Amino acid sequence: MTDQPWPWPAGAATGIGSLPGTDIAEAQRIVFGELPALPHLPELPARGPGADLIGRSAGLLVELPVELYAARWRIASRPGRDLRRARDLMERDLDQLAEQAETYDGPVKVQAGGPFTLAAALELPLGGRMLGDPGAVRDLAGSLAEGLRRHVEEVARRLPRATVLLQLDEPTLPAVLAGRVPTESGFGTHRAVGSEVARGLLRDVVEAAGVPTVVHCCAPDVPLELIRSAGAVGIALDIALVTDLDPLGEAIDAGLGLLAGAAPAVAPPAGRAPTSAQVADRVRALWDRLGFPARRLAEQVVVTPACGLAGATPGYARTVLAACRDAGRRLSED
């Protein structure tokens, strides 16, 4: 076990990223109201292209302009209106963040797509995913690293009293490593990216950002050791998908923080959000199965929804965030 401190207060809760709706001012009021210990910059994909995970993240790339073509994002020869829209949306979000959180002095989380999820989604100018070209993947990772460095600096400039925590969204990373990403024809798959290559490129992005970074991966086979050894301080995952406890236990014992997705991202069939007691019990049960001392739970674990909340109703999203907040407080009082 390392002595690494985690970049969040004990008993913290946060959101994964997305929320329903199109009003960024209201979304940020909800986040700072319900998640005061670790608020995040919300994403509102309902606003359309450029507000989605891929478009929003691609808008941060440096010297790799993007555009929409047949409803898919691809590398463009020059900046155009699609890129301007993505960057304008981000600028408005940061303006609103600065206005609402001017005096905030705690940690704040921002999210962006990771290099491999972007490589599996973005297309080259002549077609085909960037993932199929190792040189293009390296260029993409370098561009993203520089873009995230600038983005983090911009957030820090607007919130001078806050500390920035970066989240890289990598839902496609396990498929990239296993060679399960389909080719455009659908008849084959892209060649698997080697673990050492993936670790090196991910480490480059993490180091360039210059702030504590967590990786979010809502898949059953999260590559925990790769993520930890790439320099991430935490992993965000859906605890309902954890079937093999040993890799998670080893990563936590080595000092990796856990953003524990313990509340459904959409309302269950009964239509009711879980209570804070139910959310806390789910996190506590996992921790007990892992066999770690209870005193470490509130410090090393952040309570979150299982994934983004863009598909939820506004009422459910707000209730779930409040349940996560109160669950974190319950765990800190144990």
C-alpha positions as YAML, in Angstrom:
chain: A
units: angstrom
residues:
- id: 1
  name: MET
  ca: [0.00, 0.00, 0.00]
- id: 2
  name: THR
  ca: [1.36, 3.43, -0.92]
- id: 3
  name: ASP
  ca: [1.03, 6.66, 1.09]
- id: 4
  name: GLN
  ca: [-0.51, 8.44, -1.90]
- id: 5
  name: PRO
  ca: [-3.20, 10.93, -0.83]
- id: 6
  name: TRP
  ca: [-6.30, 11.01, -2.96]
- id: 7
  name: PRO
  ca: [-7.31, 14.31, -4.56]
- id: 8
  name: TRP
  ca: [-10.77, 14.45, -2.98]
- id: 9
  name: PRO
  ca: [-12.10, 14.86, 0.56]
- id: 10
  name: ALA
  ca: [-13.27, 11.89, 2.61]
- id: 11
  name: GLY
  ca: [-16.89, 10.95, 1.99]
- id: 12
  name: ALA
  ca: [-17.01, 12.62, -1.43]
- id: 13
  name: ALA
  ca: [-19.48, 11.90, -4.21]
- id: 14
  name: THR
  ca: [-19.49, 13.06, -7.81]
- id: 15
  name: GLY
  ca: [-21.14, 12.50, -11.18]
- id: 16
  name: ILE
  ca: [-19.64, 10.64, -14.11]
- id: 17
  name: GLY
  ca: [-20.28, 13.47, -16.56]
- id: 18
  name: SER
  ca: [-23.47, 13.71, -18.59]
- id: 19
  name: LEU
  ca: [-26.84, 15.01, -17.45]
- id: 20
  name: PRO
  ca: [-30.20, 15.32, -19.23]
- id: 21
  name: GLY
  ca: [-31.41, 18.61, -20.66]
- id: 22
  name: THR
  ca: [-29.93, 21.54, -22.56]
- id: 23
  name: ASP
  ca: [-29.60, 24.29, -19.91]
- id: 24
  name: ILE
  ca: [-25.97, 24.40, -18.81]
- id: 25
  name: ALA
  ca: [-26.62, 27.02, -16.14]
- id: 26
  name: GLU
  ca: [-29.26, 24.86, -14.47]
- id: 27
  name: ALA
  ca: [-27.10, 21.74, -14.83]
- id: 28
  name: GLN
  ca: [-24.20, 23.43, -13.07]
- id: 29
  name: ARG
  ca: [-26.46, 24.71, -10.30]
- id: 30
  name: ILE
  ca: [-27.64, 21.14, -9.72]
- id: 31
  name: VAL
  ca: [-24.11, 19.76, -9.67]
- id: 32
  name: PHE
  ca: [-22.73, 22.33, -7.24]
- id: 33
  name: GLY
  ca: [-25.83, 22.04, -5.10]
- id: 34
  name: GLU
  ca: [-25.97, 18.25, -4.88]
- id: 35
  name: LEU
  ca: [-22.24, 17.44, -5.07]
- id: 36
  name: PRO
  ca: [-20.49, 20.14, -3.02]
- id: 37
  name: ALA
  ca: [-17.45, 18.00, -2.10]
- id: 38
  name: LEU
  ca: [-16.50, 17.06, -5.68]
- id: 39
  name: PRO
  ca: [-18.55, 18.85, -8.36]
- id: 40
  name: HIS
  ca: [-17.92, 18.16, -12.02]
- id: 41
  name: LEU
  ca: [-18.35, 20.10, -15.24]
- id: 42
  name: PRO
  ca: [-21.56, 18.57, -16.62]
- id: 43
  name: GLU
  ca: [-21.97, 17.47, -20.21]
- id: 44
  name: LEU
  ca: [-25.32, 17.91, -21.98]
- id: 45
  name: PRO
  ca: [-25.33, 15.76, -25.13]
- id: 46
  name: ALA
  ca: [-28.99, 16.65, -25.78]
- id: 47
  name: ARG
  ca: [-27.71, 19.97, -27.14]
- id: 48
  name: GLY
  ca: [-26.61, 18.12, -30.26]
- id: 49
  name: PRO
  ca: [-23.37, 17.60, -32.20]
- id: 50
  name: GLY
  ca: [-20.39, 19.03, -30.40]
- id: 51
  name: ALA
  ca: [-21.96, 18.38, -27.01]
- id: 52
  name: ASP
  ca: [-21.57, 14.60, -27.36]
- id: 53
  name: LEU
  ca: [-18.58, 12.81, -25.84]
- id: 54
  name: ILE
  ca: [-16.69, 12.40, -29.11]
- id: 55
  name: GLY
  ca: [-17.38, 15.83, -30.58]
- id: 56
  name: ARG
  ca: [-16.77, 17.62, -27.29]
- id: 57
  name: SER
  ca: [-13.47, 15.83, -26.75]
- id: 58
  name: ALA
  ca: [-12.37, 16.18, -30.38]
- id: 59
  name: GLY
  ca: [-12.89, 19.91, -30.04]
- id: 60
  name: LEU
  ca: [-9.95, 19.92, -27.61]
- id: 61
  name: LEU
  ca: [-7.51, 18.42, -30.12]
- id: 62
  name: VAL
  ca: [-4.59, 20.58, -31.22]
- id: 63
  name: GLU
  ca: [-3.80, 20.82, -34.95]
- id: 64
  name: LEU
  ca: [-6.26, 18.01, -35.73]
- id: 65
  name: PRO
  ca: [-9.49, 19.72, -36.81]
- id: 66
  name: VAL
  ca: [-12.64, 17.63, -37.02]
- id: 67
  name: GLU
  ca: [-15.92, 17.77, -38.86]
- id: 68
  name: LEU
  ca: [-19.18, 15.85, -39.10]
- id: 69
  name: TYR
  ca: [-19.66, 13.66, -42.14]
- id: 70
  name: ALA
  ca: [-22.66, 11.33, -42.46]
- id: 71
  name: ALA
  ca: [-23.35, 11.87, -38.75]
- id: 72
  name: ARG
  ca: [-19.84, 10.70, -37.78]
- id: 73
  name: TRP
  ca: [-16.84, 12.73, -36.65]
- id: 74
  name: ARG
  ca: [-13.74, 12.64, -38.83]
- id: 75
  name: ILE
  ca: [-10.46, 14.46, -39.21]
- id: 76
  name: ALA
  ca: [-10.84, 17.48, -41.50]
- id: 77
  name: SER
  ca: [-8.41, 19.39, -43.68]
- id: 78
  name: ARG
  ca: [-9.19, 22.69, -41.96]
- id: 79
  name: PRO
  ca: [-11.33, 24.02, -39.09]
- id: 80
  name: GLY
  ca: [-14.99, 24.50, -40.00]
- id: 81
  name: ARG
  ca: [-18.38, 25.19, -38.47]
- id: 82
  name: ASP
  ca: [-18.69, 21.82, -36.72]
- id: 83
  name: LEU
  ca: [-15.46, 22.40, -34.82]
- id: 84
  name: ARG
  ca: [-16.46, 25.99, -34.05]
- id: 85
  name: ARG
  ca: [-19.74, 24.78, -32.61]
- id: 86
  name: ALA
  ca: [-18.02, 22.23, -30.34]
- id: 87
  name: ARG
  ca: [-15.56, 24.83, -29.10]
- id: 88
  name: ASP
  ca: [-18.26, 27.47, -28.64]
- id: 89
  name: LEU
  ca: [-20.29, 25.08, -26.48]
- id: 90
  name: MET
  ca: [-17.25, 24.36, -24.32]
- id: 91
  name: GLU
  ca: [-16.48, 28.07, -24.03]
- id: 92
  name: ARG
  ca: [-20.03, 28.78, -22.85]
- id: 93
  name: ASP
  ca: [-19.76, 25.98, -20.31]
- id: 94
  name: LEU
  ca: [-16.52, 27.37, -18.93]
- id: 95
  name: ASP
  ca: [-17.95, 30.89, -18.80]
- id: 96
  name: GLN
  ca: [-20.90, 29.59, -16.79]
- id: 97
  name: LEU
  ca: [-18.56, 27.60, -14.56]
- id: 98
  name: ALA
  ca: [-16.51, 30.70, -13.80]
- id: 99
  name: GLU
  ca: [-19.66, 32.66, -13.02]
- id: 100
  name: GLN
  ca: [-21.21, 30.11, -10.67]
- id: 101
  name: ALA
  ca: [-18.07, 28.82, -8.97]
- id: 102
  name: GLU
  ca: [-15.94, 31.95, -8.79]
- id: 103
  name: THR
  ca: [-15.18, 31.50, -5.09]
- id: 104
  name: TYR
  ca: [-15.15, 27.69, -5.03]
- id: 105
  name: ASP
  ca: [-11.96, 26.41, -3.37]
- id: 106
  name: GLY
  ca: [-12.18, 22.62, -3.56]
- id: 107
  name: PRO
  ca: [-11.56, 19.98, -6.22]
- id: 108
  name: VAL
  ca: [-13.56, 20.15, -9.46]
- id: 109
  name: LYS
  ca: [-13.66, 17.36, -12.05]
- id: 110
  name: VAL
  ca: [-13.64, 17.77, -15.82]
- id: 111
  name: GLN
  ca: [-14.09, 14.94, -18.33]
- id: 112
  name: ALA
  ca: [-12.84, 14.12, -21.83]
- id: 113
  name: GLY
  ca: [-12.68, 11.08, -24.04]
- id: 114
  name: GLY
  ca: [-9.47, 9.11, -23.76]
- id: 115
  name: PRO
  ca: [-7.13, 8.47, -26.70]
- id: 116
  name: PHE
  ca: [-8.33, 4.95, -27.51]
- id: 117
  name: THR
  ca: [-12.03, 5.65, -27.30]
- id: 118
  name: LEU
  ca: [-11.44, 8.62, -29.61]
- id: 119
  name: ALA
  ca: [-9.29, 6.54, -31.97]
- id: 120
  name: ALA
  ca: [-12.06, 3.96, -32.24]
- id: 121
  name: ALA
  ca: [-14.67, 6.63, -33.03]
- id: 122
  name: LEU
  ca: [-12.92, 9.26, -35.16]
- id: 123
  name: GLU
  ca: [-12.43, 8.56, -38.85]
- id: 124
  name: LEU
  ca: [-9.56, 9.46, -41.14]
- id: 125
  name: PRO
  ca: [-10.24, 11.94, -43.99]
- id: 126
  name: LEU
  ca: [-10.47, 9.15, -46.57]
- id: 127
  name: GLY
  ca: [-12.46, 6.85, -44.33]
- id: 128
  name: GLY
  ca: [-11.69, 4.19, -41.80]
- id: 129
  name: ARG
  ca: [-11.23, 4.60, -38.07]
- id: 130
  name: MET
  ca: [-8.02, 6.16, -36.81]
- id: 131
  name: LEU
  ca: [-7.56, 3.00, -34.76]
- id: 132
  name: GLY
  ca: [-6.55, 1.15, -37.92]
- id: 133
  name: ASP
  ca: [-3.47, 3.36, -38.38]
- id: 134
  name: PRO
  ca: [-0.91, 3.12, -35.53]
- id: 135
  name: GLY
  ca: [0.76, 6.34, -36.65]
- id: 136
  name: ALA
  ca: [-2.57, 8.16, -36.59]
- id: 137
  name: VAL
  ca: [-3.25, 6.84, -33.08]
- id: 138
  name: ARG
  ca: [0.10, 8.21, -31.89]
- id: 139
  name: ASP
  ca: [-0.64, 11.57, -33.49]
- id: 140
  name: LEU
  ca: [-4.09, 11.62, -31.93]
- id: 141
  name: ALA
  ca: [-2.71, 10.85, -28.47]
- id: 142
  name: GLY
  ca: [-0.14, 13.64, -28.81]
- id: 143
  name: SER
  ca: [-2.76, 16.11, -29.97]
- id: 144
  name: LEU
  ca: [-5.11, 15.15, -27.15]
- id: 145
  name: ALA
  ca: [-2.31, 15.43, -24.57]
- id: 146
  name: GLU
  ca: [-1.57, 19.01, -25.61]
- id: 147
  name: GLY
  ca: [-5.26, 19.87, -25.83]
- id: 148
  name: LEU
  ca: [-5.98, 18.56, -22.36]
- id: 149
  name: ARG
  ca: [-3.00, 20.44, -20.95]
- id: 150
  name: ARG
  ca: [-4.44, 23.67, -22.33]
- id: 151
  name: HIS
  ca: [-7.97, 22.77, -21.20]
- id: 152
  name: VAL
  ca: [-6.86, 22.08, -17.63]
- id: 153
  name: GLU
  ca: [-4.92, 25.34, -17.57]
- id: 154
  name: GLU
  ca: [-8.01, 27.21, -18.78]
- id: 155
  name: VAL
  ca: [-10.20, 25.69, -16.08]
- id: 156
  name: ALA
  ca: [-7.58, 26.51, -13.44]
- id: 157
  name: ARG
  ca: [-7.36, 30.09, -14.71]
- id: 158
  name: ARG
  ca: [-11.10, 30.56, -14.42]
- id: 159
  name: LEU
  ca: [-11.28, 28.90, -10.98]
- id: 160
  name: PRO
  ca: [-8.04, 30.05, -9.34]
- id: 161
  name: ARG
  ca: [-8.99, 28.75, -5.88]
- id: 162
  name: ALA
  ca: [-10.00, 25.29, -7.07]
- id: 163
  name: THR
  ca: [-7.93, 22.22, -7.87]
- id: 164
  name: VAL
  ca: [-8.62, 20.33, -11.09]
- id: 165
  name: LEU
  ca: [-9.20, 16.59, -11.36]
- id: 166
  name: LEU
  ca: [-9.29, 15.14, -14.88]
- id: 167
  name: GLN
  ca: [-11.39, 12.16, -15.92]
- id: 168
  name: LEU
  ca: [-10.56, 10.30, -19.12]
- id: 169
  name: ASP
  ca: [-13.54, 8.37, -20.47]
- id: 170
  name: GLU
  ca: [-12.32, 5.10, -21.98]
- id: 171
  name: PRO
  ca: [-15.35, 2.82, -22.42]
- id: 172
  name: THR
  ca: [-13.81, 1.31, -25.57]
- id: 173
  name: LEU
  ca: [-10.38, 0.56, -24.09]
- id: 174
  name: PRO
  ca: [-11.05, -3.13, -23.25]
- id: 175
  name: ALA
  ca: [-12.31, -3.78, -26.80]
- id: 176
  name: VAL
  ca: [-9.26, -2.01, -28.26]
- id: 177
  name: LEU
  ca: [-6.91, -4.17, -26.20]
- id: 178
  name: ALA
  ca: [-8.77, -7.37, -27.11]
- id: 179
  name: GLY
  ca: [-9.10, -6.64, -30.83]
- id: 180
  name: ARG
  ca: [-12.89, -6.48, -30.67]
- id: 181
  name: VAL
  ca: [-13.47, -3.14, -32.40]
- id: 182
  name: PRO
  ca: [-15.24, -3.90, -35.70]
- id: 183
  name: THR
  ca: [-13.96, -2.60, -39.01]
- id: 184
  name: GLU
  ca: [-16.17, -0.39, -41.14]
- id: 185
  name: SER
  ca: [-17.41, -3.34, -43.21]
- id: 186
  name: GLY
  ca: [-18.50, -5.18, -40.11]
- id: 187
  name: PHE
  ca: [-16.87, -8.38, -41.37]
- id: 188
  name: GLY
  ca: [-13.69, -8.05, -39.36]
- id: 189
  name: THR
  ca: [-12.10, -6.36, -36.39]
- id: 190
  name: HIS
  ca: [-9.19, -4.00, -35.94]
- id: 191
  name: ARG
  ca: [-5.93, -5.50, -34.75]
- id: 192
  name: ALA
  ca: [-5.52, -5.41, -30.98]
- id: 193
  name: VAL
  ca: [-3.35, -2.64, -29.54]
- id: 194
  name: GLY
  ca: [-0.58, -4.07, -27.38]
- id: 195
  name: SER
  ca: [-0.68, -3.40, -23.67]
- id: 196
  name: GLU
  ca: [2.70, -1.69, -23.63]
- id: 197
  name: VAL
  ca: [1.72, 0.63, -26.48]
- id: 198
  name: ALA
  ca: [-1.58, 1.45, -24.79]
- id: 199
  name: ARG
  ca: [0.09, 2.03, -21.43]
- id: 200
  name: GLY
  ca: [2.70, 4.32, -22.95]
- id: 201
  name: LEU
  ca: [0.23, 6.49, -24.87]
- id: 202
  name: LEU
  ca: [-2.16, 6.69, -21.94]
- id: 203
  name: ARG
  ca: [0.72, 7.65, -19.67]
- id: 204
  name: ASP
  ca: [1.75, 10.41, -22.08]
- id: 205
  name: VAL
  ca: [-1.74, 11.90, -21.92]
- id: 206
  name: VAL
  ca: [-1.93, 11.65, -18.13]
- id: 207
  name: GLU
  ca: [1.48, 13.23, -17.64]
- id: 208
  name: ALA
  ca: [0.78, 16.05, -20.10]
- id: 209
  name: ALA
  ca: [-2.42, 17.02, -18.29]
- id: 210
  name: GLY
  ca: [-0.37, 17.78, -15.21]
- id: 211
  name: VAL
  ca: [-3.19, 17.11, -12.72]
- id: 212
  name: PRO
  ca: [-4.50, 14.01, -10.94]
- id: 213
  name: THR
  ca: [-6.33, 11.87, -13.48]
- id: 214
  name: VAL
  ca: [-8.93, 9.14, -13.14]
- id: 215
  name: VAL
  ca: [-10.01, 6.82, -15.92]
- id: 216
  name: HIS
  ca: [-13.68, 5.91, -16.37]
- id: 217
  name: CYS
  ca: [-14.47, 2.58, -18.01]
- id: 218
  name: CYS
  ca: [-17.99, 1.14, -17.84]
- id: 219
  name: ALA
  ca: [-17.08, -2.32, -19.12]
- id: 220
  name: PRO
  ca: [-16.84, -5.71, -17.38]
- id: 221
  name: ASP
  ca: [-13.15, -6.26, -18.19]
- id: 222
  name: VAL
  ca: [-11.49, -3.02, -17.08]
- id: 223
  name: PRO
  ca: [-7.67, -3.22, -17.50]
- id: 224
  name: LEU
  ca: [-6.99, -2.06, -13.95]
- id: 225
  name: GLU
  ca: [-3.24, -2.69, -13.79]
- id: 226
  name: LEU
  ca: [-2.64, -0.96, -17.13]
- id: 227
  name: ILE
  ca: [-4.60, 2.08, -15.95]
- id: 228
  name: ARG
  ca: [-2.82, 2.22, -12.60]
- id: 229
  name: SER
  ca: [0.64, 1.82, -14.11]
- id: 230
  name: ALA
  ca: [-0.13, 4.54, -16.67]
- id: 231
  name: GLY
  ca: [-0.25, 7.02, -13.79]
- id: 232
  name: ALA
  ca: [-3.96, 7.32, -13.05]
- id: 233
  name: VAL
  ca: [-4.86, 8.05, -9.43]
- id: 234
  name: GLY
  ca: [-8.26, 6.42, -9.68]
- id: 235
  name: ILE
  ca: [-10.62, 4.23, -11.68]
- id: 236
  name: ALA
  ca: [-14.32, 4.92, -12.18]
- id: 237
  name: LEU
  ca: [-16.39, 1.82, -12.86]
- id: 238
  name: ASP
  ca: [-19.80, 0.24, -12.44]
- id: 239
  name: ILE
  ca: [-19.45, -1.94, -9.36]
- id: 240
  name: ALA
  ca: [-22.32, -4.16, -10.57]
- id: 241
  name: LEU
  ca: [-20.02, -5.33, -13.39]
- id: 242
  name: VAL
  ca: [-17.19, -6.40, -11.08]
- id: 243
  name: THR
  ca: [-17.00, -10.19, -11.12]
- id: 244
  name: ASP
  ca: [-13.32, -10.82, -10.40]
- id: 245
  name: LEU
  ca: [-12.34, -9.18, -7.13]
- id: 246
  name: ASP
  ca: [-8.63, -10.00, -7.21]
- id: 247
  name: PRO
  ca: [-7.51, -7.44, -9.85]
- id: 248
  name: LEU
  ca: [-9.56, -4.69, -8.20]
- id: 249
  name: GLY
  ca: [-8.23, -5.58, -4.77]
- id: 250
  name: GLU
  ca: [-4.65, -5.54, -6.02]
- id: 251
  name: ALA
  ca: [-5.13, -2.14, -7.68]
- id: 252
  name: ILE
  ca: [-6.72, -0.64, -4.58]
- id: 253
  name: ASP
  ca: [-3.99, -2.09, -2.37]
- id: 254
  name: ALA
  ca: [-1.42, -0.49, -4.68]
- id: 255
  name: GLY
  ca: [-3.01, 2.90, -4.06]
- id: 256
  name: LEU
  ca: [-5.58, 3.32, -6.82]
- id: 257
  name: GLY
  ca: [-8.62, 5.33, -5.80]
- id: 258
  name: LEU
  ca: [-12.07, 3.99, -6.64]
- id: 259
  name: LEU
  ca: [-14.97, 5.98, -8.05]
- id: 260
  name: ALA
  ca: [-17.63, 3.41, -7.25]
- id: 261
  name: GLY
  ca: [-20.62, 3.48, -9.58]
- id: 262
  name: ALA
  ca: [-23.30, 2.27, -7.19]
- id: 263
  name: ALA
  ca: [-26.58, 3.78, -8.46]
- id: 264
  name: PRO
  ca: [-28.29, 2.94, -11.77]
- id: 265
  name: ALA
  ca: [-27.87, 5.56, -14.47]
- id: 266
  name: VAL
  ca: [-31.53, 5.25, -15.47]
- id: 267
  name: ALA
  ca: [-34.59, 4.53, -13.39]
- id: 268
  name: PRO
  ca: [-35.17, 0.83, -12.68]
- id: 269
  name: PRO
  ca: [-38.47, -0.76, -13.79]
- id: 270
  name: ALA
  ca: [-40.12, 0.20, -10.51]
- id: 271
  name: GLY
  ca: [-39.25, 3.79, -11.35]
- id: 272
  name: ARG
  ca: [-37.68, 4.69, -8.00]
- id: 273
  name: ALA
  ca: [-34.16, 5.88, -7.43]
- id: 274
  name: PRO
  ca: [-32.18, 4.01, -4.76]
- id: 275
  name: THR
  ca: [-31.99, 5.60, -1.33]
- id: 276
  name: SER
  ca: [-28.72, 6.85, 0.08]
- id: 277
  name: ALA
  ca: [-28.75, 3.91, 2.50]
- id: 278
  name: GLN
  ca: [-29.06, 1.45, -0.38]
- id: 279
  name: VAL
  ca: [-26.23, 3.13, -2.31]
- id: 280
  name: ALA
  ca: [-24.00, 3.15, 0.76]
- id: 281
  name: ASP
  ca: [-24.76, -0.53, 1.43]
- id: 282
  name: ARG
  ca: [-23.72, -1.47, -2.13]
- id: 283
  name: VAL
  ca: [-20.37, 0.28, -1.76]
- id: 284
  name: ARG
  ca: [-19.82, -1.09, 1.74]
- id: 285
  name: ALA
  ca: [-20.63, -4.63, 0.61]
- id: 286
  name: LEU
  ca: [-18.03, -4.49, -2.16]
- id: 287
  name: TRP
  ca: [-15.42, -3.07, 0.21]
- id: 288
  name: ASP
  ca: [-16.12, -5.81, 2.74]
- id: 289
  name: ARG
  ca: [-15.77, -8.49, 0.04]
- id: 290
  name: LEU
  ca: [-12.41, -6.99, -0.90]
- id: 291
  name: GLY
  ca: [-11.33, -7.28, 2.73]
- id: 292
  name: PHE
  ca: [-9.98, -3.79, 3.32]
- id: 293
  name: PRO
  ca: [-10.28, -1.94, 6.63]
- id: 294
  name: ALA
  ca: [-13.47, 0.08, 6.94]
- id: 295
  name: ARG
  ca: [-11.51, 3.19, 7.99]
- id: 296
  name: ARG
  ca: [-10.01, 3.47, 4.49]
- id: 297
  name: LEU
  ca: [-13.29, 3.31, 2.59]
- id: 298
  name: ALA
  ca: [-14.40, 6.93, 2.88]
- id: 299
  name: GLU
  ca: [-10.93, 8.22, 2.01]
- id: 300
  name: GLN
  ca: [-10.14, 6.03, -0.99]
- id: 301
  name: VAL
  ca: [-13.64, 5.72, -2.48]
- id: 302
  name: VAL
  ca: [-15.86, 8.30, -4.16]
- id: 303
  name: VAL
  ca: [-19.53, 7.42, -4.63]
- id: 304
  name: THR
  ca: [-20.96, 7.94, -8.14]
- id: 305
  name: PRO
  ca: [-23.77, 6.81, -10.41]
- id: 306
  name: ALA
  ca: [-22.92, 3.76, -12.49]
- id: 307
  name: CYS
  ca: [-22.48, 5.88, -15.63]
- id: 308
  name: GLY
  ca: [-23.53, 9.18, -17.16]
- id: 309
  name: LEU
  ca: [-27.11, 10.33, -16.57]
- id: 310
  name: ALA
  ca: [-27.97, 11.71, -20.03]
- id: 311
  name: GLY
  ca: [-30.61, 9.02, -20.51]
- id: 312
  name: ALA
  ca: [-32.36, 9.70, -17.20]
- id: 313
  name: THR
  ca: [-35.20, 12.08, -16.47]
- id: 314
  name: PRO
  ca: [-34.16, 15.36, -14.82]
- id: 315
  name: GLY
  ca: [-35.92, 14.38, -11.62]
- id: 316
  name: TYR
  ca: [-34.25, 10.98, -11.44]
- id: 317
  name: ALA
  ca: [-30.82, 12.45, -12.20]
- id: 318
  name: ARG
  ca: [-31.09, 14.97, -9.39]
- id: 319
  name: THR
  ca: [-32.37, 12.37, -6.93]
- id: 320
  name: VAL
  ca: [-29.54, 9.97, -7.78]
- id: 321
  name: LEU
  ca: [-26.87, 12.64, -7.32]
- id: 322
  name: ALA
  ca: [-28.35, 13.52, -3.92]
- id: 323
  name: ALA
  ca: [-28.41, 9.83, -2.95]
- id: 324
  name: CYS
  ca: [-24.73, 9.47, -3.89]
- id: 325
  name: ARG
  ca: [-23.87, 12.58, -1.86]
- id: 326
  name: ASP
  ca: [-25.67, 11.34, 1.22]
- id: 327
  name: ALA
  ca: [-24.23, 7.85, 0.78]
- id: 328
  name: GLY
  ca: [-20.74, 9.32, 0.84]
- id: 329
  name: ARG
  ca: [-21.57, 11.11, 4.07]
- id: 330
  name: ARG
  ca: [-22.92, 7.89, 5.58]
- id: 331
  name: LEU
  ca: [-19.72, 6.06, 4.68]
- id: 332
  name: SER
  ca: [-17.56, 8.81, 6.20]
- id: 333
  name: GLU
  ca: [-19.50, 8.52, 9.46]
- id: 334
  name: ASP
  ca: [-19.07, 4.75, 9.77]
...
